[in-house]
PDB file of C-alpha atoms in Angstrom:
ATOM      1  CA  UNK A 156       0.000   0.000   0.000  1.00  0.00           C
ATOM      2  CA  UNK A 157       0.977   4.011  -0.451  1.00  0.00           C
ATOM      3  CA  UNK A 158       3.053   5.560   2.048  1.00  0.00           C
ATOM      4  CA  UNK A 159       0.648   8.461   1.776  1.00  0.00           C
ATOM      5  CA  UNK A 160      -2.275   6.320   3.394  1.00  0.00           C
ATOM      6  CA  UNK A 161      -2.484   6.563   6.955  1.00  0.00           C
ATOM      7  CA  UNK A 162      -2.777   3.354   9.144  1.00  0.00           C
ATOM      8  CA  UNK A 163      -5.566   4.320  10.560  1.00  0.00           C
ATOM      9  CA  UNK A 164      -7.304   4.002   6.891  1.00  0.00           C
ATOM     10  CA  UNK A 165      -5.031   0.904   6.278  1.00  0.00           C
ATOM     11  CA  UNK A 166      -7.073  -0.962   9.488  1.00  0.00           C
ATOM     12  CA  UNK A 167     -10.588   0.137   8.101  1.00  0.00           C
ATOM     13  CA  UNK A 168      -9.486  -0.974   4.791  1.00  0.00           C
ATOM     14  CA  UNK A 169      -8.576  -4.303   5.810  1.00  0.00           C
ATOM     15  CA  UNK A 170     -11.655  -4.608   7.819  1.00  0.00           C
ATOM     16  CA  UNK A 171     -13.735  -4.208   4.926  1.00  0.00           C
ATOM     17  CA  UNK A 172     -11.913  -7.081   3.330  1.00  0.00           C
ATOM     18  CA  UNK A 173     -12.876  -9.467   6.414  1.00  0.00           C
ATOM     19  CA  UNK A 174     -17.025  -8.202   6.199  1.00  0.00           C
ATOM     20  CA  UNK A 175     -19.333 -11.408   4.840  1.00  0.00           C
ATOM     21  CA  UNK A 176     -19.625 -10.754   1.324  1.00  0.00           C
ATOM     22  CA  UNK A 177     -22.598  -9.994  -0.283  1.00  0.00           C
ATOM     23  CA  UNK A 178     -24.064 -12.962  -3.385  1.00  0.00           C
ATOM     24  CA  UNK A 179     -24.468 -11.289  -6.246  1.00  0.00           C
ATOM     25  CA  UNK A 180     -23.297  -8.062  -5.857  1.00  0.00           C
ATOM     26  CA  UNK A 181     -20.965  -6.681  -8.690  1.00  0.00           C
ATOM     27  CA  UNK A 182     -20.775  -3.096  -7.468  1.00  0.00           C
ATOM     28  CA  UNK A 183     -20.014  -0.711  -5.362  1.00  0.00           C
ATOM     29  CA  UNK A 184     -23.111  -0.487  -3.897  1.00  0.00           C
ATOM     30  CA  UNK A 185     -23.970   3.001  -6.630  1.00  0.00           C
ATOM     31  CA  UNK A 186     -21.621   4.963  -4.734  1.00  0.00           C
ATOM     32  CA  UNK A 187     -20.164   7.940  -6.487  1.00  0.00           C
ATOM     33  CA  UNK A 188     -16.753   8.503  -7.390  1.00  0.00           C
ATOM     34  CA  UNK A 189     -15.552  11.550  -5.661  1.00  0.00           C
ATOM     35  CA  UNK A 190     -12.850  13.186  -3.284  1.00  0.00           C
ATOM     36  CA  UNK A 191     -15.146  13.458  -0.560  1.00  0.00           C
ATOM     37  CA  UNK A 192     -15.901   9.254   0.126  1.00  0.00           C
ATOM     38  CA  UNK A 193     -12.749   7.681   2.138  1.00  0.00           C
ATOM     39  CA  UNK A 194     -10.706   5.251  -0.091  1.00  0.00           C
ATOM     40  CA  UNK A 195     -11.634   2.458   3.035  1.00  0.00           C
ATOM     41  CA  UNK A 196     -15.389   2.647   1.435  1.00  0.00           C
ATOM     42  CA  UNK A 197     -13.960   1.523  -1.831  1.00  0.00           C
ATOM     43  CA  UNK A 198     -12.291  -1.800  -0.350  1.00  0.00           C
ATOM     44  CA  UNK A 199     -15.372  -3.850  -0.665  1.00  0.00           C
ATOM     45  CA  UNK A 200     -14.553  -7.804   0.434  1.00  0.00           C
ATOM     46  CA  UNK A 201     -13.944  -9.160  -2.682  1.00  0.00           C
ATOM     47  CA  UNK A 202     -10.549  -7.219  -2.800  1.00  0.00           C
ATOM     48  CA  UNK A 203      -9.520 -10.206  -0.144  1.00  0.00           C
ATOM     49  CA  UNK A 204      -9.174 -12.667  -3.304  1.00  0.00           C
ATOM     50  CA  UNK A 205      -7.085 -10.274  -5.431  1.00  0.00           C
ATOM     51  CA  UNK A 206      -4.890  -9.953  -2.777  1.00  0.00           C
ATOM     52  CA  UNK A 207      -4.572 -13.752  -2.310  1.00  0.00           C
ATOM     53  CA  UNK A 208      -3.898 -14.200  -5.977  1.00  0.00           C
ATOM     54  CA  UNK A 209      -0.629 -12.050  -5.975  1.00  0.00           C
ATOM     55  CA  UNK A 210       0.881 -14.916  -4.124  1.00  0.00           C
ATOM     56  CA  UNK A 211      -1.142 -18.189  -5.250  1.00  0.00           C
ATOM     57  CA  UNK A 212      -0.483 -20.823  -2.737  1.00  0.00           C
ATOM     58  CA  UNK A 213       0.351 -18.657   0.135  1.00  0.00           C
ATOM     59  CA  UNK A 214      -2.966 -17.349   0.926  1.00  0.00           C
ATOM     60  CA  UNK A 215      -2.781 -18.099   4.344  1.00  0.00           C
ATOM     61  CA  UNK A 216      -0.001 -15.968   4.340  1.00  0.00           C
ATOM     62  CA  UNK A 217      -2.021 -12.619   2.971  1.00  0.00           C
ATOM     63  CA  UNK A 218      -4.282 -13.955   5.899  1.00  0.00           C
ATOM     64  CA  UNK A 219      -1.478 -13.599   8.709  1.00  0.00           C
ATOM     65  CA  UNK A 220      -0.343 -10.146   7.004  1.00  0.00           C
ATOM     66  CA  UNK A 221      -3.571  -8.456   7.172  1.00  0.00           C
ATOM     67  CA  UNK A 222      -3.761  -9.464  11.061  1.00  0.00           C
ATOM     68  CA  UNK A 223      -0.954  -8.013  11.602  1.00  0.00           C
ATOM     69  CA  UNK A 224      -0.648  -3.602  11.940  1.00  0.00           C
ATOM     70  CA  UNK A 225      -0.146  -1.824   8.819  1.00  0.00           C
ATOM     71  CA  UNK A 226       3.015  -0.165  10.677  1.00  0.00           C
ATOM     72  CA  UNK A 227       4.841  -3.412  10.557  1.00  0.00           C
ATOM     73  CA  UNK A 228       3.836  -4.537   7.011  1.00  0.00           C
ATOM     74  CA  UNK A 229       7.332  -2.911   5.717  1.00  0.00           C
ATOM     75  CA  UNK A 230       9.320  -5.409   7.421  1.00  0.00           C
ATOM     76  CA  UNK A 231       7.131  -8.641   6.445  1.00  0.00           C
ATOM     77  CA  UNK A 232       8.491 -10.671   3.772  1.00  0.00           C
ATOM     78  CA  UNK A 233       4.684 -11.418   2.620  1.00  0.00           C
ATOM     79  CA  UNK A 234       3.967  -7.952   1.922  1.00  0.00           C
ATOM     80  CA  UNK A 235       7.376  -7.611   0.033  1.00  0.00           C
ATOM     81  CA  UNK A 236       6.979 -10.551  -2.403  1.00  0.00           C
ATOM     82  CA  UNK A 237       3.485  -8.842  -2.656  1.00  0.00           C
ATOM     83  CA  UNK A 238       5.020  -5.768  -3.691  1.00  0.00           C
ATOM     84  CA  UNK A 239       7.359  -6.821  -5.738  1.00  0.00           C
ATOM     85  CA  UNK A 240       4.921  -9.073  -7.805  1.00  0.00           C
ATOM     86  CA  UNK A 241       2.507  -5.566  -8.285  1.00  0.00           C
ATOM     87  CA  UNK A 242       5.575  -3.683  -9.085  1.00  0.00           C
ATOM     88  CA  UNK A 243       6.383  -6.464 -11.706  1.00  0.00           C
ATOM     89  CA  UNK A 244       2.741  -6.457 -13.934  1.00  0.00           C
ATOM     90  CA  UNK A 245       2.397  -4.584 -16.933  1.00  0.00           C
ATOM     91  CA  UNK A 246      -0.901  -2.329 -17.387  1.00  0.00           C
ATOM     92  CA  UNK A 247      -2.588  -3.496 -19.937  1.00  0.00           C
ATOM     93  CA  UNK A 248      -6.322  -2.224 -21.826  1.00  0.00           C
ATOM     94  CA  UNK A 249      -6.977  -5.237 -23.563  1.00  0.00           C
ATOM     95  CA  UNK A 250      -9.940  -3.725 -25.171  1.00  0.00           C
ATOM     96  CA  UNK A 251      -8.040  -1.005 -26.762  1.00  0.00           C
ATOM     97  CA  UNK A 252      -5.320  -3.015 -28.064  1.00  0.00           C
ATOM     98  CA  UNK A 253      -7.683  -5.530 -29.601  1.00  0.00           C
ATOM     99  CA  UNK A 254      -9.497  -2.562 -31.166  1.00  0.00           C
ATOM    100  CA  UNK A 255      -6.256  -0.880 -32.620  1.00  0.00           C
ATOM    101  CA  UNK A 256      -5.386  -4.420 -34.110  1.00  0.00           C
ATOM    102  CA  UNK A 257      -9.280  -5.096 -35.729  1.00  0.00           C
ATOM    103  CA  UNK A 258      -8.917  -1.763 -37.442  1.00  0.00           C
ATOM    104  CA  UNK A 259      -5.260  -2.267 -38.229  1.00  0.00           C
ATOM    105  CA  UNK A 260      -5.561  -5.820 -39.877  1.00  0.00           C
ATOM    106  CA  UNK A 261      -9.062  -4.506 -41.100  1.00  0.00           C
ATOM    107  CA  UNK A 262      -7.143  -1.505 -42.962  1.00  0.00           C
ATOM    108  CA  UNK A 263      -4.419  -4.107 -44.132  1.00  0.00           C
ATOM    109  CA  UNK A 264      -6.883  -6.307 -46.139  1.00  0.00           C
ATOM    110  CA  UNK A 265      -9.012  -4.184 -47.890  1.00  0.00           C
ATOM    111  CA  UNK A 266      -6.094  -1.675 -49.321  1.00  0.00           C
ATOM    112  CA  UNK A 267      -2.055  -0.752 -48.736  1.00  0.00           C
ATOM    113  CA  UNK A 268      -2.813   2.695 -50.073  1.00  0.00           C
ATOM    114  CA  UNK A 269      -3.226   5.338 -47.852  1.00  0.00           C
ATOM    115  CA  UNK A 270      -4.740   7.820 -49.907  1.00  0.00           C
ATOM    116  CA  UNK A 271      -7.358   4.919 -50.548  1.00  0.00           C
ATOM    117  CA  UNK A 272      -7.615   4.046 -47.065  1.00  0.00           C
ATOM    118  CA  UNK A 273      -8.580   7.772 -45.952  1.00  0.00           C
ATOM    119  CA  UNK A 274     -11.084   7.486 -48.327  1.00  0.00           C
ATOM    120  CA  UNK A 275     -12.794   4.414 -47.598  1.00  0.00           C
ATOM    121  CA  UNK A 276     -12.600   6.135 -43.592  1.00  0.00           C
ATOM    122  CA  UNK A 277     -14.493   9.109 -45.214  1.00  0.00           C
ATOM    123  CA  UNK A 278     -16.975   7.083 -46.980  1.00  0.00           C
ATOM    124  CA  UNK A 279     -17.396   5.160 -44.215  1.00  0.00           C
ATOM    125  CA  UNK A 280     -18.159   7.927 -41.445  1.00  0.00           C
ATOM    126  CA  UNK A 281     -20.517   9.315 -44.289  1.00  0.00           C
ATOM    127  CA  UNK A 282     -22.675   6.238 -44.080  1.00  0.00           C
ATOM    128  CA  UNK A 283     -22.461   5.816 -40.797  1.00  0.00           C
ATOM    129  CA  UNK A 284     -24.051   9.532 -40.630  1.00  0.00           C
ATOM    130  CA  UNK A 285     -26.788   8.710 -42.911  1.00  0.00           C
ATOM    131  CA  UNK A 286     -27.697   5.378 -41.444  1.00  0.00           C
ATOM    132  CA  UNK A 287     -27.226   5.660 -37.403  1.00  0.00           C
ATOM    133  CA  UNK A 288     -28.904   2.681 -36.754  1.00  0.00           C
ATOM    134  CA  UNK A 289     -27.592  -0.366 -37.960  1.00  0.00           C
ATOM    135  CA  UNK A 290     -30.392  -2.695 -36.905  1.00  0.00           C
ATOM    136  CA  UNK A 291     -33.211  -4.717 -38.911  1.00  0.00           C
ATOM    137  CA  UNK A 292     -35.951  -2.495 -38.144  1.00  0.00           C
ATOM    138  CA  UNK A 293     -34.184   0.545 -39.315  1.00  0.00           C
ATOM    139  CA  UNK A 294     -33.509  -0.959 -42.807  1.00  0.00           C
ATOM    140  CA  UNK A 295     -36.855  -2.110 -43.074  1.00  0.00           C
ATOM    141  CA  UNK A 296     -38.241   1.688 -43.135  1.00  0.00           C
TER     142      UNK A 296
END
């Protein structure tokens, strides 16, 4: 965790991940994002499990950690190897990339020229004006 977080919020944080989770629930409970909610109100109990999984097979571990004050977390070699495996992992929007690469290879097949490629964008964003809706119904009218 940041150095900038008190341990005071650390301890409510990691009592959050110890509340009985909820079945079902995918959310935050529709709270708003803003600077005025604490970040310990954003730890819901499912956060437990991503914890355990940056250090798979030593869950019991994370368990022992988060008994133990934040203040001595520094000096644990659990919360180390945890840091060191989140330091390690690459960001990654997987959705983006995959997008970039559709329209990439999509751009590759139908022509290498880019003057012709610009066009076809153009055309394109033309029909996609004209004809907003790309459903059944819509072509039916």
């Amino acid at each position: 965790m940041d150095e900038i977080i008190s341990n005071e919020e650390k301890e409510a944080m990691v009592r959050n991940l110890f509340r009985r989770e909820r079945k079902g629930l995918k959310r935050l409970d529709g709270k708003r994002f803003s600077p005025d909610i604490d970040l310990k109100d954003l730890v819901p109990s499912r956060t437990r499990r991503t914890l355990d999984n940056l250090l798979p097979g030593r869950e019991e571990e994370v368990g022992t950690l988060l008994e133990k004050s934040p203040e001595t977390w520094e000096t644990e070699a659990t919360f180390l190897d945890m840091k060191r495996n989140v330091s390690q992992m690459k960001v990654v929007n997987d959705a983006v990339e995959r997008g970039i690469a559709l329209a990439t290879s999509f751009n590759s097949i139908i022509t290498k020229d880019e003057v012709q490629q610009q066009y076809l964008l153009k055309v394109m964003a033309k029909h996609r004006r004209e004809q907003p809706s790309t459903s059944k119904a819509a072509y039916m009218e």
